[in-house]
Amino acid sequence: MRIVVLAGGIGGARFLRGLLAAAPEAEITVVGNTGDDIHLFGLKVCPDLDTVMYTLGGGIHEEQGWGRADETFTVKEELAAYGVGPEWFGLGDRDFATHIVRTQMLSAGYPLSAVTEALCARWKPGVRLIPMSDDRVETHVLVETDGERRAVHFQEYWVRMRAAVPAHAVVPVGADAAKPAPGVLEAIADSDVIVFPPSNPVVSIGTILAVPGIREAVAEAGVPVVGLSPIVGDAPVRGMADKVLAAVGVESTAAAVAAHYGSGLLDGWLVDTVDAGAVAEVEAAGIRCRAVPLMMSSLEATTQMAREALALAAEVRA
Ligand code: GDP
Ligand code: CA
């Protein structure tokens, strides 16, 4: 079975662990979000690709969900001693090595997809990880501070401002001119099932779908497309997805997120058991829906979620 997963960072990566356990024989291609990418200290940082790579490769800081385990921050402290920021983005010493290798390869002319493949040769994530695009796409958020509207990089909004200021729009700058990375459209066209993990529907999966050609390829693949809600009990399980959903005019409910993707894209949708009341509404919108436990509290629980997603795919295929 060939499975394509459109993934952001933590939610996507944790789900993928369960999917690997649920379908050990499957060939899994992960199309990763690069809208969160940022240049820091002259280095190219790809937070979502790295979260997937470290999580599946055994290098992740488990409790935090991002960054490396056993991390130290000497370089960051030395940079701060020079007065060189930003101090709000946590780059550890081990993590720095990844960004140095990546930047060096990009400077030598390799596209990001080839660089990602090279980094994965060390981490062996057990999936084929491809960035959504080799072209630069940067998610910006239109915020309002002191009565003035301005656009800030997504990381500044999310990490420095903690999404605490009103957001009026989310713009994937550069997406309209970006091309899907080599292998992305082919993997989608050749897949047996496409999965939207419980990743952020706006700034993770939404950004991937904003690359021209990807949304169309998913819609036209002719295979089941199933998703898992990142919203449980009318709130994100983790993080601030409600803020960016509000910015695009979508309510923070499992049903509203399904409707946001729409029946033109989604065939099946899993909501948590606490949202069982939303099943009828989602089905009325033309999307097959089931309520099952959706908390990734352990590998067993996550594996069961992946099994449910594959079972739903089989059901809509039949
Ligand atoms: P990010 O790039 O690190 O923000 O990660 P993703 O976009 O891949 O995933 C973020 C989303 O994962 C958030 O909206 C969370 O609500 C969701 N999430 C995190 N843990 C869980 C969980 O245990 N269950 C569900 N259903 N969603 C989760
Ligand atoms: Ca992200």
GROMACS .gro file of C-alpha atoms and ligand atoms in nm:
model
  347
    1MET     CA    1   0.000   0.000   0.000
    2ARG     CA    2   0.127   0.346  -0.090
    3ILE     CA    3   0.025   0.618   0.154
    4VAL     CA    4   0.081   0.991   0.114
    5VAL     CA    5   0.062   1.211   0.424
    6LEU     CA    6   0.061   1.593   0.415
    7ALA     CA    7   0.232   1.686   0.740
    8GLY     CA    8   0.320   1.982   0.958
    9GLY     CA    9   0.542   1.944   1.263
   10ILE     CA   10   0.445   1.791   1.596
   11GLY     CA   11   0.092   1.669   1.515
   12GLY     CA   12   0.203   1.524   1.184
   13ALA     CA   13   0.518   1.365   1.319
   14ARG     CA   14   0.353   1.198   1.617
   15PHE     CA   15   0.076   1.060   1.397
   16LEU     CA   16   0.333   0.920   1.154
   17ARG     CA   17   0.482   0.708   1.431
   18GLY     CA   18   0.143   0.545   1.474
   19LEU     CA   19   0.098   0.504   1.099
   20LEU     CA   20   0.435   0.330   1.067
   21ALA     CA   21   0.330   0.091   1.343
   22ALA     CA   22  -0.017   0.036   1.196
   23ALA     CA   23   0.108  -0.023   0.841
   24PRO     CA   24   0.464  -0.154   0.863
   25GLU     CA   25   0.455  -0.284   0.506
   26ALA     CA   26   0.329   0.041   0.355
   27GLU     CA   27   0.539   0.275   0.146
   28ILE     CA   28   0.482   0.611   0.311
   29THR     CA   29   0.560   0.942   0.143
   30VAL     CA   30   0.540   1.250   0.361
   31VAL     CA   31   0.493   1.587   0.193
   32GLY     CA   32   0.624   1.832   0.450
   33ASN     CA   33   0.525   2.191   0.515
   34THR     CA   34   0.803   2.444   0.450
   35GLY     CA   35   0.597   2.760   0.506
   36ASP     CA   36   0.740   2.779   0.860
   37ASP     CA   37   1.096   2.794   0.730
   38ILE     CA   38   1.305   3.085   0.848
   39HIS     CA   39   1.658   3.219   0.803
   40LEU     CA   40   1.832   3.270   1.134
   41PHE     CA   41   2.198   3.361   1.186
   42GLY     CA   42   2.251   3.309   0.814
   43LEU     CA   43   2.117   2.955   0.836
   44LYS     CA   44   1.813   2.797   0.676
   45VAL     CA   45   1.590   2.642   0.942
   46CYS     CA   46   1.305   2.407   0.843
   47PRO     CA   47   1.116   2.340   1.168
   48ASP     CA   48   0.846   2.107   1.035
   49LEU     CA   49   1.075   1.891   0.821
   50ASP     CA   50   1.314   1.858   1.114
   51THR     CA   51   1.037   1.770   1.359
   52VAL     CA   52   0.929   1.483   1.132
   53MET     CA   53   1.288   1.373   1.075
   54TYR     CA   54   1.390   1.386   1.443
   55THR     CA   55   1.066   1.228   1.568
   56LEU     CA   56   1.081   0.931   1.332
   57GLY     CA   57   1.459   0.908   1.353
   58GLY     CA   58   1.472   0.891   1.733
   59GLY     CA   59   1.637   1.229   1.794
   60ILE     CA   60   1.342   1.436   1.912
   61HIS     CA   61   1.303   1.601   2.252
   62GLU     CA   62   1.002   1.391   2.352
   63GLU     CA   63   0.827   1.616   2.603
   64GLN     CA   64   0.882   1.935   2.406
   65GLY     CA   65   0.787   1.775   2.074
   66TRP     CA   66   1.042   1.974   1.872
   67GLY     CA   67   1.419   2.016   1.882
   68ARG     CA   68   1.679   1.760   1.981
   69ALA     CA   69   1.695   1.540   2.290
   70ASP     CA   70   1.989   1.601   2.526
   71GLU     CA   71   2.028   1.950   2.386
   72THR     CA   72   2.268   2.221   2.507
   73PHE     CA   73   2.259   2.590   2.420
   74THR     CA   74   2.620   2.708   2.421
   75VAL     CA   75   2.612   2.858   2.071
   76LYS     CA   76   2.292   3.047   2.150
   77GLU     CA   77   2.447   3.189   2.470
   78GLU     CA   78   2.761   3.293   2.284
   79LEU     CA   79   2.551   3.465   2.016
   80ALA     CA   80   2.355   3.645   2.287
   81ALA     CA   81   2.685   3.760   2.443
   82TYR     CA   82   2.755   3.930   2.111
   83GLY     CA   83   2.410   4.084   2.126
   84VAL     CA   84   2.307   3.883   1.823
   85GLY     CA   85   1.946   3.766   1.823
   86PRO     CA   86   1.673   3.670   1.792
   87GLU     CA   87   1.680   3.524   2.141
   88TRP     CA   88   1.316   3.404   2.117
   89PHE     CA   89   1.388   3.117   1.880
   90GLY     CA   90   1.535   2.815   2.057
   91LEU     CA   91   1.819   2.671   1.853
   92GLY     CA   92   2.032   2.421   2.041
   93ASP     CA   93   2.385   2.312   1.964
   94ARG     CA   94   2.290   1.975   1.816
   95ASP     CA   95   2.013   2.131   1.612
   96PHE     CA   96   2.256   2.395   1.477
   97ALA     CA   97   2.453   2.119   1.304
   98THR     CA   98   2.149   2.023   1.097
   99HIS     CA   99   2.098   2.382   0.984
  100ILE     CA  100   2.467   2.424   0.903
  101VAL     CA  101   2.469   2.112   0.685
  102ARG     CA  102   2.146   2.217   0.516
  103THR     CA  103   2.267   2.572   0.446
  104GLN     CA  104   2.601   2.449   0.318
  105MET     CA  105   2.431   2.212   0.072
  106LEU     CA  106   2.182   2.477  -0.042
  107SER     CA  107   2.471   2.721  -0.098
  108ALA     CA  108   2.643   2.454  -0.308
  109GLY     CA  109   2.334   2.449  -0.529
  110TYR     CA  110   2.140   2.147  -0.411
  111PRO     CA  111   1.762   2.189  -0.397
  112LEU     CA  112   1.592   2.151  -0.058
  113SER     CA  113   1.444   1.816  -0.158
  114ALA     CA  114   1.791   1.673  -0.220
  115VAL     CA  115   1.920   1.826   0.101
  116THR     CA  116   1.631   1.673   0.297
  117GLU     CA  117   1.706   1.335   0.145
  118ALA     CA  118   2.070   1.370   0.247
  119LEU     CA  119   1.977   1.463   0.606
  120CYS     CA  120   1.738   1.168   0.618
  121ALA     CA  121   2.020   0.933   0.518
  122ARG     CA  122   2.142   0.984   0.873
  123TRP     CA  123   1.806   0.978   1.049
  124LYS     CA  124   1.639   0.697   0.853
  125PRO     CA  125   1.284   0.808   0.935
  126GLY     CA  126   1.127   0.503   0.766
  127VAL     CA  127   0.926   0.727   0.532
  128ARG     CA  128   1.019   0.921   0.223
  129LEU     CA  129   1.019   1.284   0.337
  130ILE     CA  130   0.980   1.546   0.061
  131PRO     CA  131   0.939   1.919   0.117
  132MET     CA  132   0.621   2.050  -0.049
  133SER     CA  133   0.838   2.270  -0.271
  134ASP     CA  134   1.201   2.352  -0.342
  135ASP     CA  135   1.095   2.713  -0.387
  136ARG     CA  136   1.087   2.957  -0.100
  137VAL     CA  137   0.745   2.994   0.061
  138GLU     CA  138   0.711   3.189   0.386
  139THR     CA  139   0.393   3.212   0.584
  140HIS     CA  140   0.328   3.564   0.705
  141VAL     CA  141   0.059   3.672   0.947
  142LEU     CA  142  -0.114   4.008   0.930
  143VAL     CA  143  -0.128   4.125   1.292
  144GLU     CA  144  -0.252   4.433   1.467
  145THR     CA  145  -0.033   4.595   1.732
  146ASP     CA  146  -0.099   4.941   1.875
  147GLY     CA  147  -0.378   4.990   1.624
  148GLU     CA  148  -0.145   4.932   1.331
  149ARG     CA  149  -0.155   4.638   1.094
  150ARG     CA  150   0.166   4.479   0.977
  151ALA     CA  151   0.281   4.146   0.842
  152VAL     CA  152   0.521   3.938   1.050
  153HIS     CA  153   0.687   3.605   0.977
  154PHE     CA  154   0.481   3.313   1.108
  155GLN     CA  155   0.755   3.220   1.356
  156GLU     CA  156   0.755   3.570   1.501
  157TYR     CA  157   0.376   3.554   1.543
  158TRP     CA  158   0.377   3.201   1.685
  159VAL     CA  159   0.692   3.186   1.894
  160ARG     CA  160   0.769   3.545   1.994
  161MET     CA  161   0.413   3.680   2.017
  162ARG     CA  162   0.267   3.342   2.128
  163ALA     CA  163  -0.023   3.412   1.890
  164ALA     CA  164  -0.155   3.653   2.153
  165VAL     CA  165  -0.220   3.947   1.921
  166PRO     CA  166  -0.517   3.954   1.681
  167ALA     CA  167  -0.440   3.797   1.342
  168HIS     CA  168  -0.635   3.923   1.041
  169ALA     CA  169  -0.492   3.711   0.764
  170VAL     CA  170  -0.248   3.431   0.699
  171VAL     CA  171  -0.055   3.460   0.375
  172PRO     CA  172   0.177   3.194   0.233
  173VAL     CA  173   0.409   3.441   0.061
  174GLY     CA  174   0.560   3.292  -0.254
  175ALA     CA  175   0.322   2.997  -0.268
  176ASP     CA  176   0.146   3.109  -0.586
  177ALA     CA  177   0.475   3.103  -0.777
  178ALA     CA  178   0.607   2.785  -0.613
  179LYS     CA  179   0.625   2.449  -0.785
  180PRO     CA  180   0.571   2.119  -0.606
  181ALA     CA  181   0.907   1.955  -0.530
  182PRO     CA  182   1.013   1.667  -0.755
  183GLY     CA  183   0.823   1.355  -0.659
  184VAL     CA  184   0.531   1.525  -0.481
  185LEU     CA  185   0.272   1.509  -0.760
  186GLU     CA  186   0.395   1.165  -0.867
  187ALA     CA  187   0.359   1.026  -0.513
  188ILE     CA  188   0.006   1.168  -0.488
  189ALA     CA  189  -0.096   1.029  -0.828
  190ASP     CA  190   0.051   0.686  -0.747
  191SER     CA  191  -0.096   0.662  -0.396
  192ASP     CA  192  -0.361   0.422  -0.268
  193VAL     CA  193  -0.469   0.653   0.013
  194ILE     CA  194  -0.399   1.011   0.116
  195VAL     CA  195  -0.404   1.107   0.483
  196PHE     CA  196  -0.432   1.449   0.649
  197PRO     CA  197  -0.288   1.388   0.997
  198PRO     CA  198  -0.404   1.605   1.290
  199SER     CA  199  -0.180   1.888   1.169
  200ASN     CA  200  -0.273   2.254   1.167
  201PRO     CA  201  -0.534   2.296   0.889
  202VAL     CA  202  -0.425   2.652   0.810
  203VAL     CA  203  -0.050   2.693   0.855
  204SER     CA  204   0.057   2.331   0.797
  205ILE     CA  205  -0.180   2.144   0.563
  206GLY     CA  206  -0.331   2.467   0.427
  207THR     CA  207   0.012   2.590   0.323
  208ILE     CA  208   0.098   2.263   0.147
  209LEU     CA  209  -0.234   2.278  -0.041
  210ALA     CA  210  -0.155   2.638  -0.141
  211VAL     CA  211   0.130   2.523  -0.366
  212PRO     CA  212  -0.032   2.525  -0.711
  213GLY     CA  213  -0.098   2.173  -0.831
  214ILE     CA  214  -0.101   1.995  -0.496
  215ARG     CA  215  -0.465   2.057  -0.403
  216GLU     CA  216  -0.572   1.959  -0.755
  217ALA     CA  217  -0.358   1.644  -0.748
  218VAL     CA  218  -0.511   1.537  -0.415
  219ALA     CA  219  -0.865   1.606  -0.536
  220GLU     CA  220  -0.809   1.425  -0.863
  221ALA     CA  221  -0.604   1.128  -0.738
  222GLY     CA  222  -0.915   0.913  -0.734
  223VAL     CA  223  -0.817   0.751  -0.404
  224PRO     CA  224  -0.966   0.793  -0.056
  225VAL     CA  225  -0.856   1.109   0.123
  226VAL     CA  226  -0.907   1.083   0.498
  227GLY     CA  227  -0.824   1.327   0.775
  228LEU     CA  228  -0.803   1.333   1.154
  229SER     CA  229  -0.922   1.635   1.347
  230PRO     CA  230  -0.660   1.840   1.533
  231ILE     CA  231  -0.951   2.005   1.713
  232VAL     CA  232  -1.092   1.807   2.004
  233GLY     CA  233  -1.374   1.943   2.219
  234ASP     CA  234  -1.376   2.273   2.027
  235ALA     CA  235  -1.010   2.352   2.100
  236PRO     CA  236  -0.672   2.255   1.957
  237VAL     CA  237  -0.516   1.971   2.153
  238ARG     CA  238  -0.191   2.165   2.161
  239GLY     CA  239  -0.080   2.501   2.030
  240MET     CA  240  -0.286   2.788   1.896
  241ALA     CA  241  -0.462   2.659   1.585
  242ASP     CA  242  -0.780   2.837   1.698
  243LYS     CA  243  -0.608   3.174   1.637
  244VAL     CA  244  -0.515   3.103   1.277
  245LEU     CA  245  -0.850   2.934   1.211
  246ALA     CA  246  -1.021   3.253   1.332
  247ALA     CA  247  -0.798   3.455   1.098
  248VAL     CA  248  -0.936   3.261   0.801
  249GLY     CA  249  -1.293   3.274   0.934
  250VAL     CA  250  -1.323   2.912   1.045
  251GLU     CA  251  -1.467   2.810   1.380
  252SER     CA  252  -1.253   2.591   1.607
  253THR     CA  253  -1.467   2.282   1.585
  254ALA     CA  254  -1.397   1.943   1.431
  255ALA     CA  255  -1.695   1.988   1.195
  256ALA     CA  256  -1.591   2.336   1.080
  257VAL     CA  257  -1.241   2.215   0.995
  258ALA     CA  258  -1.388   1.929   0.788
  259ALA     CA  259  -1.612   2.178   0.606
  260HIS     CA  260  -1.310   2.406   0.551
  261TYR     CA  261  -1.133   2.125   0.363
  262GLY     CA  262  -1.463   2.040   0.197
  263SER     CA  263  -1.608   1.729   0.035
  264GLY     CA  264  -1.424   1.815  -0.288
  265LEU     CA  265  -1.104   1.723  -0.108
  266LEU     CA  266  -1.197   1.501   0.187
  267ASP     CA  267  -1.377   1.166   0.165
  268GLY     CA  268  -1.349   1.072   0.532
  269TRP     CA  269  -1.297   1.253   0.862
  270LEU     CA  270  -1.227   1.127   1.209
  271VAL     CA  271  -1.340   1.329   1.509
  272ASP     CA  272  -1.270   1.249   1.872
  273THR     CA  273  -1.535   1.066   2.075
  274VAL     CA  274  -1.606   1.386   2.271
  275ASP     CA  275  -1.715   1.537   1.937
  276ALA     CA  276  -1.943   1.247   1.843
  277GLY     CA  277  -2.223   1.502   1.817
  278ALA     CA  278  -2.051   1.650   1.510
  279VAL     CA  279  -2.066   1.328   1.303
  280ALA     CA  280  -2.410   1.396   1.154
  281GLU     CA  281  -2.313   1.749   1.050
  282VAL     CA  282  -1.995   1.629   0.877
  283GLU     CA  283  -2.181   1.348   0.700
  284ALA     CA  284  -2.448   1.594   0.588
  285ALA     CA  285  -2.166   1.788   0.420
  286GLY     CA  286  -2.086   1.477   0.215
  287ILE     CA  287  -1.787   1.353   0.416
  288ARG     CA  288  -1.795   1.007   0.580
  289CYS     CA  289  -1.732   1.060   0.950
  290ARG     CA  290  -1.656   0.846   1.255
  291ALA     CA  291  -1.593   0.934   1.619
  292VAL     CA  292  -1.297   0.753   1.773
  293PRO     CA  293  -1.040   0.842   2.042
  294LEU     CA  294  -0.799   1.095   1.887
  295MET     CA  295  -0.556   1.169   2.168
  296MET     CA  296  -0.200   1.069   2.083
  297SER     CA  297  -0.121   0.990   2.446
  298SER     CA  298   0.084   0.679   2.369
  299LEU     CA  299   0.218   0.492   2.068
  300GLU     CA  300  -0.061   0.236   2.111
  301ALA     CA  301  -0.329   0.507   2.108
  302THR     CA  302  -0.171   0.671   1.804
  303THR     CA  303  -0.137   0.340   1.623
  304GLN     CA  304  -0.506   0.275   1.682
  305MET     CA  305  -0.588   0.619   1.534
  306ALA     CA  306  -0.390   0.529   1.222
  307ARG     CA  307  -0.573   0.196   1.197
  308GLU     CA  308  -0.906   0.379   1.219
  309ALA     CA  309  -0.796   0.620   0.943
  310LEU     CA  310  -0.701   0.330   0.715
  311ALA     CA  311  -1.025   0.147   0.797
  312LEU     CA  312  -1.224   0.459   0.709
  313ALA     CA  313  -1.031   0.485   0.381
  314ALA     CA  314  -1.120   0.124   0.301
  315GLU     CA  315  -1.482   0.198   0.384
  316VAL     CA  316  -1.511   0.498   0.153
  317ARG     CA  317  -1.330   0.308  -0.122
  318ALA     CA  318  -1.585   0.025  -0.103
  319GDP     P1  319   0.328   2.205   1.425
  319GDP     O1  320   0.377   2.239   1.288
  319GDP     O2  321   0.437   2.165   1.518
  319GDP     O3  322   0.235   2.307   1.481
  319GDP     O4  323   0.245   2.070   1.410
  319GDP     P2  324   0.126   2.025   1.319
  319GDP     O5  325   0.072   2.135   1.234
  319GDP     O6  326   0.165   1.899   1.251
  319GDP     O7  327   0.020   1.985   1.429
  319GDP     C1  328  -0.036   2.081   1.516
  319GDP     C2  329  -0.171   2.035   1.556
  319GDP     O8  330  -0.163   1.906   1.617
  319GDP     C3  331  -0.238   2.124   1.658
  319GDP     O9  332  -0.344   2.194   1.595
  319GDP     C4  333  -0.290   2.027   1.764
  319GDP    O10  334  -0.424   2.051   1.797
  319GDP     C5  335  -0.273   1.891   1.700
  319GDP     N1  336  -0.247   1.786   1.795
  319GDP     C6  337  -0.140   1.776   1.878
  319GDP     N2  338  -0.151   1.666   1.956
  319GDP     C7  339  -0.270   1.606   1.921
  319GDP     C8  340  -0.339   1.487   1.968
  319GDP    O11  341  -0.295   1.415   2.056
  319GDP     N3  342  -0.459   1.460   1.907
  319GDP     C9  343  -0.511   1.540   1.809
  319GDP     N4  344  -0.630   1.504   1.756
  319GDP     N5  345  -0.449   1.651   1.764
  319GDP    C10  346  -0.329   1.682   1.819
  320CA      CA  347   0.477   2.406   1.188
   0.00000   0.00000   0.00000
